[in-house]
């Protein structure tokens, strides 16, 4: 018998926010009812974009209670792990493609007292993480190529999400599956039905004409309904 669906969590990316007012954005997101806030940390090397570091995240930490997670789109990220934890991130996501020694890096995150997660770019197979699933709280399946918000969802990632979900269930692991990229009302059901339970939304949430709270409620309802379908 397949296990009960994992609880749906809506995790906004602050990438679309006004970078001159990130603190206000965090307060608005918390008021809108998000479950966590994702910080897209980009180094200009792993991805062709540059965003923010630990100091920016730390400046927003005291403003809200909601958990922070850092999506580290950073080549060989070991140098940044401790500052991200000190900045107040509860969970750190590193890319399998960016870590020469992924098992060791995930262990380092856990040694720092944070939760560890690993992200897979669209072309990277699930097999790349099958030997580290015991170290992670979550696997992020990218549904766009990382670096920018506002890109189109890649639906061919859904079989990959389902394959990962089967692997997690077969091994009886307590692991969330997150998706990130192009998630909105038209795409969230496919990702959730495939097995994702933590859903990152940037553009769709920030651009909802009825506001962030409406977007959060709608996305959560659509994902929860899709899990039960
Ligand atoms: C890509 C980023 C984006 C962002 C969300 O590197 O990780 O996926 O968080 O972007 P939207 O929701 O605008 O596609």
PDB file of C-alpha atoms and ligand atoms in Angstrom:
ATOM      1  CA  UNK A   1       0.000   0.000   0.000  1.00  0.00           C
ATOM      2  CA  UNK A   2       1.487   3.362  -0.978  1.00  0.00           C
ATOM      3  CA  UNK A   3       2.187   5.715   1.947  1.00  0.00           C
ATOM      4  CA  UNK A   4       0.052   8.773   2.617  1.00  0.00           C
ATOM      5  CA  UNK A   5       1.053  11.815   0.567  1.00  0.00           C
ATOM      6  CA  UNK A   6       3.549  14.086   2.287  1.00  0.00           C
ATOM      7  CA  UNK A   7       2.231  17.450   3.437  1.00  0.00           C
ATOM      8  CA  UNK A   8       2.323  20.161   0.807  1.00  0.00           C
ATOM      9  CA  UNK A   9       4.594  23.120   1.499  1.00  0.00           C
ATOM     10  CA  UNK A  10       4.695  26.331  -0.509  1.00  0.00           C
ATOM     11  CA  UNK A  11       8.170  27.831  -0.630  1.00  0.00           C
ATOM     12  CA  UNK A  12       8.448  31.156  -2.421  1.00  0.00           C
ATOM     13  CA  UNK A  13      11.688  32.161  -4.028  1.00  0.00           C
ATOM     14  CA  UNK A  14      12.590  35.783  -3.300  1.00  0.00           C
ATOM     15  CA  UNK A  15      14.282  36.066  -6.684  1.00  0.00           C
ATOM     16  CA  UNK A  16      11.424  38.145  -8.198  1.00  0.00           C
ATOM     17  CA  UNK A  17      11.306  40.485  -5.183  1.00  0.00           C
ATOM     18  CA  UNK A  18      12.533  44.087  -5.226  1.00  0.00           C
ATOM     19  CA  UNK A  19      16.093  43.622  -3.965  1.00  0.00           C
ATOM     20  CA  UNK A  20      15.957  47.106  -2.459  1.00  0.00           C
ATOM     21  CA  UNK A  21      13.203  45.882  -0.111  1.00  0.00           C
ATOM     22  CA  UNK A  22      13.877  42.210   0.621  1.00  0.00           C
ATOM     23  CA  UNK A  23      12.940  42.599   4.266  1.00  0.00           C
ATOM     24  CA  UNK A  24       9.495  43.885   3.340  1.00  0.00           C
ATOM     25  CA  UNK A  25       9.140  40.990   0.899  1.00  0.00           C
ATOM     26  CA  UNK A  26       9.865  38.457   3.645  1.00  0.00           C
ATOM     27  CA  UNK A  27       7.273  40.058   5.948  1.00  0.00           C
ATOM     28  CA  UNK A  28       4.687  40.035   3.144  1.00  0.00           C
ATOM     29  CA  UNK A  29       5.433  36.393   2.321  1.00  0.00           C
ATOM     30  CA  UNK A  30       5.054  35.325   5.942  1.00  0.00           C
ATOM     31  CA  UNK A  31       1.752  37.201   6.168  1.00  0.00           C
ATOM     32  CA  UNK A  32       0.655  35.447   2.955  1.00  0.00           C
ATOM     33  CA  UNK A  33       1.015  32.102   4.736  1.00  0.00           C
ATOM     34  CA  UNK A  34       4.091  30.566   3.121  1.00  0.00           C
ATOM     35  CA  UNK A  35       5.693  27.551   4.802  1.00  0.00           C
ATOM     36  CA  UNK A  36       9.306  28.568   4.207  1.00  0.00           C
ATOM     37  CA  UNK A  37      11.288  31.118   2.182  1.00  0.00           C
ATOM     38  CA  UNK A  38      13.875  30.040  -0.384  1.00  0.00           C
ATOM     39  CA  UNK A  39      16.924  32.201  -1.048  1.00  0.00           C
ATOM     40  CA  UNK A  40      18.384  31.660  -4.527  1.00  0.00           C
ATOM     41  CA  UNK A  41      22.099  32.130  -3.936  1.00  0.00           C
ATOM     42  CA  UNK A  42      23.882  32.404  -7.275  1.00  0.00           C
ATOM     43  CA  UNK A  43      27.650  32.785  -7.716  1.00  0.00           C
ATOM     44  CA  UNK A  44      27.951  33.805 -11.379  1.00  0.00           C
ATOM     45  CA  UNK A  45      29.976  30.636 -11.984  1.00  0.00           C
ATOM     46  CA  UNK A  46      27.665  27.637 -11.523  1.00  0.00           C
ATOM     47  CA  UNK A  47      24.929  29.762 -13.119  1.00  0.00           C
ATOM     48  CA  UNK A  48      25.271  32.918 -15.280  1.00  0.00           C
ATOM     49  CA  UNK A  49      23.728  35.153 -12.622  1.00  0.00           C
ATOM     50  CA  UNK A  50      24.765  36.726  -9.320  1.00  0.00           C
ATOM     51  CA  UNK A  51      22.366  37.405  -6.445  1.00  0.00           C
ATOM     52  CA  UNK A  52      23.071  37.727  -2.711  1.00  0.00           C
ATOM     53  CA  UNK A  53      25.162  36.254   0.088  1.00  0.00           C
ATOM     54  CA  UNK A  54      24.839  35.459   3.773  1.00  0.00           C
ATOM     55  CA  UNK A  55      24.843  39.079   4.971  1.00  0.00           C
ATOM     56  CA  UNK A  56      21.686  39.874   2.995  1.00  0.00           C
ATOM     57  CA  UNK A  57      19.935  36.789   4.322  1.00  0.00           C
ATOM     58  CA  UNK A  58      21.058  37.541   7.886  1.00  0.00           C
ATOM     59  CA  UNK A  59      19.615  41.061   7.642  1.00  0.00           C
ATOM     60  CA  UNK A  60      16.176  39.603   6.892  1.00  0.00           C
ATOM     61  CA  UNK A  61      16.301  36.765   9.421  1.00  0.00           C
ATOM     62  CA  UNK A  62      15.110  38.775  12.467  1.00  0.00           C
ATOM     63  CA  UNK A  63      12.096  40.153  10.576  1.00  0.00           C
ATOM     64  CA  UNK A  64      10.147  36.891  10.305  1.00  0.00           C
ATOM     65  CA  UNK A  65       9.759  33.512  12.012  1.00  0.00           C
ATOM     66  CA  UNK A  66       9.261  31.404   8.874  1.00  0.00           C
ATOM     67  CA  UNK A  67      12.146  28.974   8.135  1.00  0.00           C
ATOM     68  CA  UNK A  68      14.765  29.975   5.561  1.00  0.00           C
ATOM     69  CA  UNK A  69      16.369  27.605   3.086  1.00  0.00           C
ATOM     70  CA  UNK A  70      19.285  28.462   0.817  1.00  0.00           C
ATOM     71  CA  UNK A  71      19.331  27.119  -2.740  1.00  0.00           C
ATOM     72  CA  UNK A  72      23.068  27.240  -3.340  1.00  0.00           C
ATOM     73  CA  UNK A  73      23.693  27.566  -7.048  1.00  0.00           C
ATOM     74  CA  UNK A  74      27.373  27.761  -6.173  1.00  0.00           C
ATOM     75  CA  UNK A  75      30.348  25.829  -7.530  1.00  0.00           C
ATOM     76  CA  UNK A  76      32.046  23.813  -4.778  1.00  0.00           C
ATOM     77  CA  UNK A  77      29.928  25.436  -2.009  1.00  0.00           C
ATOM     78  CA  UNK A  78      31.843  24.197   1.075  1.00  0.00           C
ATOM     79  CA  UNK A  79      33.269  27.702   1.622  1.00  0.00           C
ATOM     80  CA  UNK A  80      29.778  29.236   2.061  1.00  0.00           C
ATOM     81  CA  UNK A  81      28.050  26.607   4.209  1.00  0.00           C
ATOM     82  CA  UNK A  82      28.911  27.936   7.659  1.00  0.00           C
ATOM     83  CA  UNK A  83      28.002  31.525   6.856  1.00  0.00           C
ATOM     84  CA  UNK A  84      24.648  30.409   5.455  1.00  0.00           C
ATOM     85  CA  UNK A  85      23.871  28.535   8.670  1.00  0.00           C
ATOM     86  CA  UNK A  86      25.030  31.512  10.770  1.00  0.00           C
ATOM     87  CA  UNK A  87      22.764  33.745   8.647  1.00  0.00           C
ATOM     88  CA  UNK A  88      19.806  31.682   9.838  1.00  0.00           C
ATOM     89  CA  UNK A  89      19.146  29.136   7.079  1.00  0.00           C
ATOM     90  CA  UNK A  90      17.675  25.931   8.526  1.00  0.00           C
ATOM     91  CA  UNK A  91      18.238  23.909   5.344  1.00  0.00           C
ATOM     92  CA  UNK A  92      20.956  24.136   2.706  1.00  0.00           C
ATOM     93  CA  UNK A  93      20.485  22.815  -0.822  1.00  0.00           C
ATOM     94  CA  UNK A  94      23.609  22.047  -2.840  1.00  0.00           C
ATOM     95  CA  UNK A  95      23.691  20.935  -6.462  1.00  0.00           C
ATOM     96  CA  UNK A  96      24.944  17.427  -7.253  1.00  0.00           C
ATOM     97  CA  UNK A  97      26.634  18.908 -10.321  1.00  0.00           C
ATOM     98  CA  UNK A  98      28.517  21.525  -8.269  1.00  0.00           C
ATOM     99  CA  UNK A  99      30.104  19.236  -5.670  1.00  0.00           C
ATOM    100  CA  UNK A 100      33.144  17.133  -6.477  1.00  0.00           C
ATOM    101  CA  UNK A 101      32.619  15.358  -3.139  1.00  0.00           C
ATOM    102  CA  UNK A 102      28.840  15.480  -2.691  1.00  0.00           C
ATOM    103  CA  UNK A 103      28.656  12.903   0.123  1.00  0.00           C
ATOM    104  CA  UNK A 104      31.239  14.800   2.138  1.00  0.00           C
ATOM    105  CA  UNK A 105      29.606  18.183   1.498  1.00  0.00           C
ATOM    106  CA  UNK A 106      26.206  16.940   2.662  1.00  0.00           C
ATOM    107  CA  UNK A 107      27.848  15.518   5.768  1.00  0.00           C
ATOM    108  CA  UNK A 108      29.459  18.903   6.428  1.00  0.00           C
ATOM    109  CA  UNK A 109      26.055  20.604   6.305  1.00  0.00           C
ATOM    110  CA  UNK A 110      24.727  18.139   8.882  1.00  0.00           C
ATOM    111  CA  UNK A 111      27.806  18.655  11.067  1.00  0.00           C
ATOM    112  CA  UNK A 112      26.957  22.368  11.067  1.00  0.00           C
ATOM    113  CA  UNK A 113      23.561  21.484  12.535  1.00  0.00           C
ATOM    114  CA  UNK A 114      21.537  22.318   9.416  1.00  0.00           C
ATOM    115  CA  UNK A 115      19.348  20.054   7.312  1.00  0.00           C
ATOM    116  CA  UNK A 116      20.902  18.954   4.031  1.00  0.00           C
ATOM    117  CA  UNK A 117      19.316  18.754   0.595  1.00  0.00           C
ATOM    118  CA  UNK A 118      20.574  18.076  -2.908  1.00  0.00           C
ATOM    119  CA  UNK A 119      19.370  19.561  -6.199  1.00  0.00           C
ATOM    120  CA  UNK A 120      19.358  17.942  -9.642  1.00  0.00           C
ATOM    121  CA  UNK A 121      19.504  19.962 -12.844  1.00  0.00           C
ATOM    122  CA  UNK A 122      17.134  18.802 -15.582  1.00  0.00           C
ATOM    123  CA  UNK A 123      19.739  16.654 -17.367  1.00  0.00           C
ATOM    124  CA  UNK A 124      21.035  14.986 -14.193  1.00  0.00           C
ATOM    125  CA  UNK A 125      19.549  11.544 -13.483  1.00  0.00           C
ATOM    126  CA  UNK A 126      18.071  10.425 -10.164  1.00  0.00           C
ATOM    127  CA  UNK A 127      20.897   7.880  -9.943  1.00  0.00           C
ATOM    128  CA  UNK A 128      23.261  10.764  -9.136  1.00  0.00           C
ATOM    129  CA  UNK A 129      21.779  10.967  -5.624  1.00  0.00           C
ATOM    130  CA  UNK A 130      20.789   7.390  -4.860  1.00  0.00           C
ATOM    131  CA  UNK A 131      23.848   6.902  -2.628  1.00  0.00           C
ATOM    132  CA  UNK A 132      23.259  10.046  -0.533  1.00  0.00           C
ATOM    133  CA  UNK A 133      19.528   9.802   0.136  1.00  0.00           C
ATOM    134  CA  UNK A 134      20.272   8.746   3.708  1.00  0.00           C
ATOM    135  CA  UNK A 135      21.964  12.115   4.309  1.00  0.00           C
ATOM    136  CA  UNK A 136      19.259  14.436   3.035  1.00  0.00           C
ATOM    137  CA  UNK A 137      15.926  15.792   4.239  1.00  0.00           C
ATOM    138  CA  UNK A 138      14.953  16.739   0.685  1.00  0.00           C
ATOM    139  CA  UNK A 139      15.808  16.350  -2.988  1.00  0.00           C
ATOM    140  CA  UNK A 140      15.138  19.305  -5.301  1.00  0.00           C
ATOM    141  CA  UNK A 141      14.231  18.354  -8.863  1.00  0.00           C
ATOM    142  CA  UNK A 142      14.789  21.464 -10.976  1.00  0.00           C
ATOM    143  CA  UNK A 143      11.988  22.021 -13.454  1.00  0.00           C
ATOM    144  CA  UNK A 144      13.959  24.735 -15.254  1.00  0.00           C
ATOM    145  CA  UNK A 145      17.648  25.190 -15.951  1.00  0.00           C
ATOM    146  CA  UNK A 146      18.891  27.215 -12.978  1.00  0.00           C
ATOM    147  CA  UNK A 147      19.903  30.857 -13.059  1.00  0.00           C
ATOM    148  CA  UNK A 148      16.803  32.890 -13.727  1.00  0.00           C
ATOM    149  CA  UNK A 149      13.176  33.199 -12.713  1.00  0.00           C
ATOM    150  CA  UNK A 150      10.267  33.403 -15.108  1.00  0.00           C
ATOM    151  CA  UNK A 151      11.272  30.434 -17.259  1.00  0.00           C
ATOM    152  CA  UNK A 152       8.922  27.811 -18.683  1.00  0.00           C
ATOM    153  CA  UNK A 153       8.240  24.653 -16.652  1.00  0.00           C
ATOM    154  CA  UNK A 154       9.837  21.512 -18.137  1.00  0.00           C
ATOM    155  CA  UNK A 155       7.085  18.855 -17.971  1.00  0.00           C
ATOM    156  CA  UNK A 156       9.440  16.047 -18.971  1.00  0.00           C
ATOM    157  CA  UNK A 157      10.781  16.263 -15.405  1.00  0.00           C
ATOM    158  CA  UNK A 158       7.592  14.638 -14.109  1.00  0.00           C
ATOM    159  CA  UNK A 159       8.706  11.040 -14.800  1.00  0.00           C
ATOM    160  CA  UNK A 160      11.952  11.893 -13.005  1.00  0.00           C
ATOM    161  CA  UNK A 161      10.012  13.168  -9.993  1.00  0.00           C
ATOM    162  CA  UNK A 162       7.944   9.965 -10.004  1.00  0.00           C
ATOM    163  CA  UNK A 163      11.083   7.802 -10.255  1.00  0.00           C
ATOM    164  CA  UNK A 164      12.599   9.607  -7.273  1.00  0.00           C
ATOM    165  CA  UNK A 165       9.378   9.250  -5.289  1.00  0.00           C
ATOM    166  CA  UNK A 166       9.312   5.486  -5.970  1.00  0.00           C
ATOM    167  CA  UNK A 167      12.930   5.193  -4.815  1.00  0.00           C
ATOM    168  CA  UNK A 168      12.249   7.112  -1.589  1.00  0.00           C
ATOM    169  CA  UNK A 169       9.140   5.029  -0.840  1.00  0.00           C
ATOM    170  CA  UNK A 170      10.858   1.711  -1.653  1.00  0.00           C
ATOM    171  CA  UNK A 171      13.616   2.537   0.825  1.00  0.00           C
ATOM    172  CA  UNK A 172      11.168   3.826   3.436  1.00  0.00           C
ATOM    173  CA  UNK A 173      12.977   7.163   3.638  1.00  0.00           C
ATOM    174  CA  UNK A 174      11.602  10.352   5.204  1.00  0.00           C
ATOM    175  CA  UNK A 175      12.609  12.601   2.308  1.00  0.00           C
ATOM    176  CA  UNK A 176      10.701  15.505   0.785  1.00  0.00           C
ATOM    177  CA  UNK A 177      10.753  16.159  -2.940  1.00  0.00           C
ATOM    178  CA  UNK A 178      10.910  19.800  -3.965  1.00  0.00           C
ATOM    179  CA  UNK A 179      10.436  21.283  -7.429  1.00  0.00           C
ATOM    180  CA  UNK A 180      11.600  24.696  -8.541  1.00  0.00           C
ATOM    181  CA  UNK A 181      11.041  26.571 -11.763  1.00  0.00           C
ATOM    182  CA  UNK A 182       7.951  27.555 -13.669  1.00  0.00           C
ATOM    183  CA  UNK A 183       5.642  26.438 -10.875  1.00  0.00           C
ATOM    184  CA  UNK A 184       2.231  28.104 -11.051  1.00  0.00           C
ATOM    185  CA  UNK A 185      -1.491  27.278 -11.230  1.00  0.00           C
ATOM    186  CA  UNK A 186      -1.109  25.652 -14.655  1.00  0.00           C
ATOM    187  CA  UNK A 187       1.852  23.451 -13.736  1.00  0.00           C
ATOM    188  CA  UNK A 188       1.760  22.662 -10.023  1.00  0.00           C
ATOM    189  CA  UNK A 189      -0.710  19.777 -10.292  1.00  0.00           C
ATOM    190  CA  UNK A 190       1.536  17.791 -12.636  1.00  0.00           C
ATOM    191  CA  UNK A 191       4.506  18.167 -10.310  1.00  0.00           C
ATOM    192  CA  UNK A 192       2.492  17.280  -7.193  1.00  0.00           C
ATOM    193  CA  UNK A 193       0.788  14.304  -8.839  1.00  0.00           C
ATOM    194  CA  UNK A 194       4.228  13.010  -9.830  1.00  0.00           C
ATOM    195  CA  UNK A 195       5.364  13.151  -6.192  1.00  0.00           C
ATOM    196  CA  UNK A 196       6.625  16.632  -5.322  1.00  0.00           C
ATOM    197  CA  UNK A 197       5.388  17.994  -1.977  1.00  0.00           C
ATOM    198  CA  UNK A 198       7.519  21.138  -1.530  1.00  0.00           C
ATOM    199  CA  UNK A 199       6.817  23.600  -4.308  1.00  0.00           C
ATOM    200  CA  UNK A 200       8.923  26.649  -5.048  1.00  0.00           C
ATOM    201  CA  UNK A 201       7.134  29.487  -6.774  1.00  0.00           C
ATOM    202  CA  UNK A 202       8.636  32.833  -7.689  1.00  0.00           C
ATOM    203  CA  UNK A 203       7.063  34.670 -10.604  1.00  0.00           C
ATOM    204  CA  UNK A 204       3.611  33.117 -10.291  1.00  0.00           C
ATOM    205  CA  UNK A 205       3.398  34.057  -6.624  1.00  0.00           C
ATOM    206  CA  UNK A 206       4.770  37.581  -6.890  1.00  0.00           C
ATOM    207  CA  UNK A 207       2.727  38.366 -10.001  1.00  0.00           C
ATOM    208  CA  UNK A 208      -0.666  37.029  -8.880  1.00  0.00           C
ATOM    209  CA  UNK A 209      -3.046  39.967  -9.536  1.00  0.00           C
ATOM    210  CA  UNK A 210      -5.059  38.905  -6.466  1.00  0.00           C
ATOM    211  CA  UNK A 211      -2.006  39.048  -4.227  1.00  0.00           C
ATOM    212  CA  UNK A 212       0.447  36.719  -2.536  1.00  0.00           C
ATOM    213  CA  UNK A 213      -2.007  35.238  -0.037  1.00  0.00           C
ATOM    214  CA  UNK A 214      -4.322  34.254  -2.886  1.00  0.00           C
ATOM    215  CA  UNK A 215      -1.427  32.670  -4.768  1.00  0.00           C
ATOM    216  CA  UNK A 216      -0.292  30.674  -1.732  1.00  0.00           C
ATOM    217  CA  UNK A 217      -3.799  29.394  -1.006  1.00  0.00           C
ATOM    218  CA  UNK A 218      -4.479  28.522  -4.642  1.00  0.00           C
ATOM    219  CA  UNK A 219      -1.160  26.742  -5.135  1.00  0.00           C
ATOM    220  CA  UNK A 220      -1.554  24.771  -1.915  1.00  0.00           C
ATOM    221  CA  UNK A 221      -5.093  23.703  -2.838  1.00  0.00           C
ATOM    222  CA  UNK A 222      -4.107  22.675  -6.367  1.00  0.00           C
ATOM    223  CA  UNK A 223      -1.145  20.650  -5.134  1.00  0.00           C
ATOM    224  CA  UNK A 224      -3.078  18.953  -2.341  1.00  0.00           C
ATOM    225  CA  UNK A 225      -5.902  18.049  -4.716  1.00  0.00           C
ATOM    226  CA  UNK A 226      -3.420  16.646  -7.240  1.00  0.00           C
ATOM    227  CA  UNK A 227      -1.822  14.430  -4.578  1.00  0.00           C
ATOM    228  CA  UNK A 228      -5.154  12.810  -3.914  1.00  0.00           C
ATOM    229  CA  UNK A 229      -6.143  12.478  -7.586  1.00  0.00           C
TER     230      UNK A 229
HETATM  231  C1  LIG B   1      16.200  29.291 -10.996  1.00  0.00           C
HETATM  232  C2  LIG B   1      15.489  29.768  -9.787  1.00  0.00           C
HETATM  233  C3  LIG B   1      14.020  29.935 -10.115  1.00  0.00           C
HETATM  234  C4  LIG B   1      13.236  30.604  -9.034  1.00  0.00           C
HETATM  235  C5  LIG B   1      11.758  30.441  -9.263  1.00  0.00           C
HETATM  236  O1  LIG B   1      17.542  29.177 -10.743  1.00  0.00           O
HETATM  237  O2  LIG B   1      15.671  28.836  -8.714  1.00  0.00           O
HETATM  238  O3  LIG B   1      13.508  28.669 -10.381  1.00  0.00           O
HETATM  239  O4  LIG B   1      13.599  30.078  -7.830  1.00  0.00           O
HETATM  240  O5  LIG B   1      11.485  30.954 -10.511  1.00  0.00           O
HETATM  241  P1  LIG B   1      10.012  31.008 -11.147  1.00  0.00           P
HETATM  242  O6  LIG B   1       9.028  30.497 -10.129  1.00  0.00           O
HETATM  243  O7  LIG B   1       9.824  32.450 -11.467  1.00  0.00           O
HETATM  244  O8  LIG B   1      10.096  30.137 -12.351  1.00  0.00           O
END
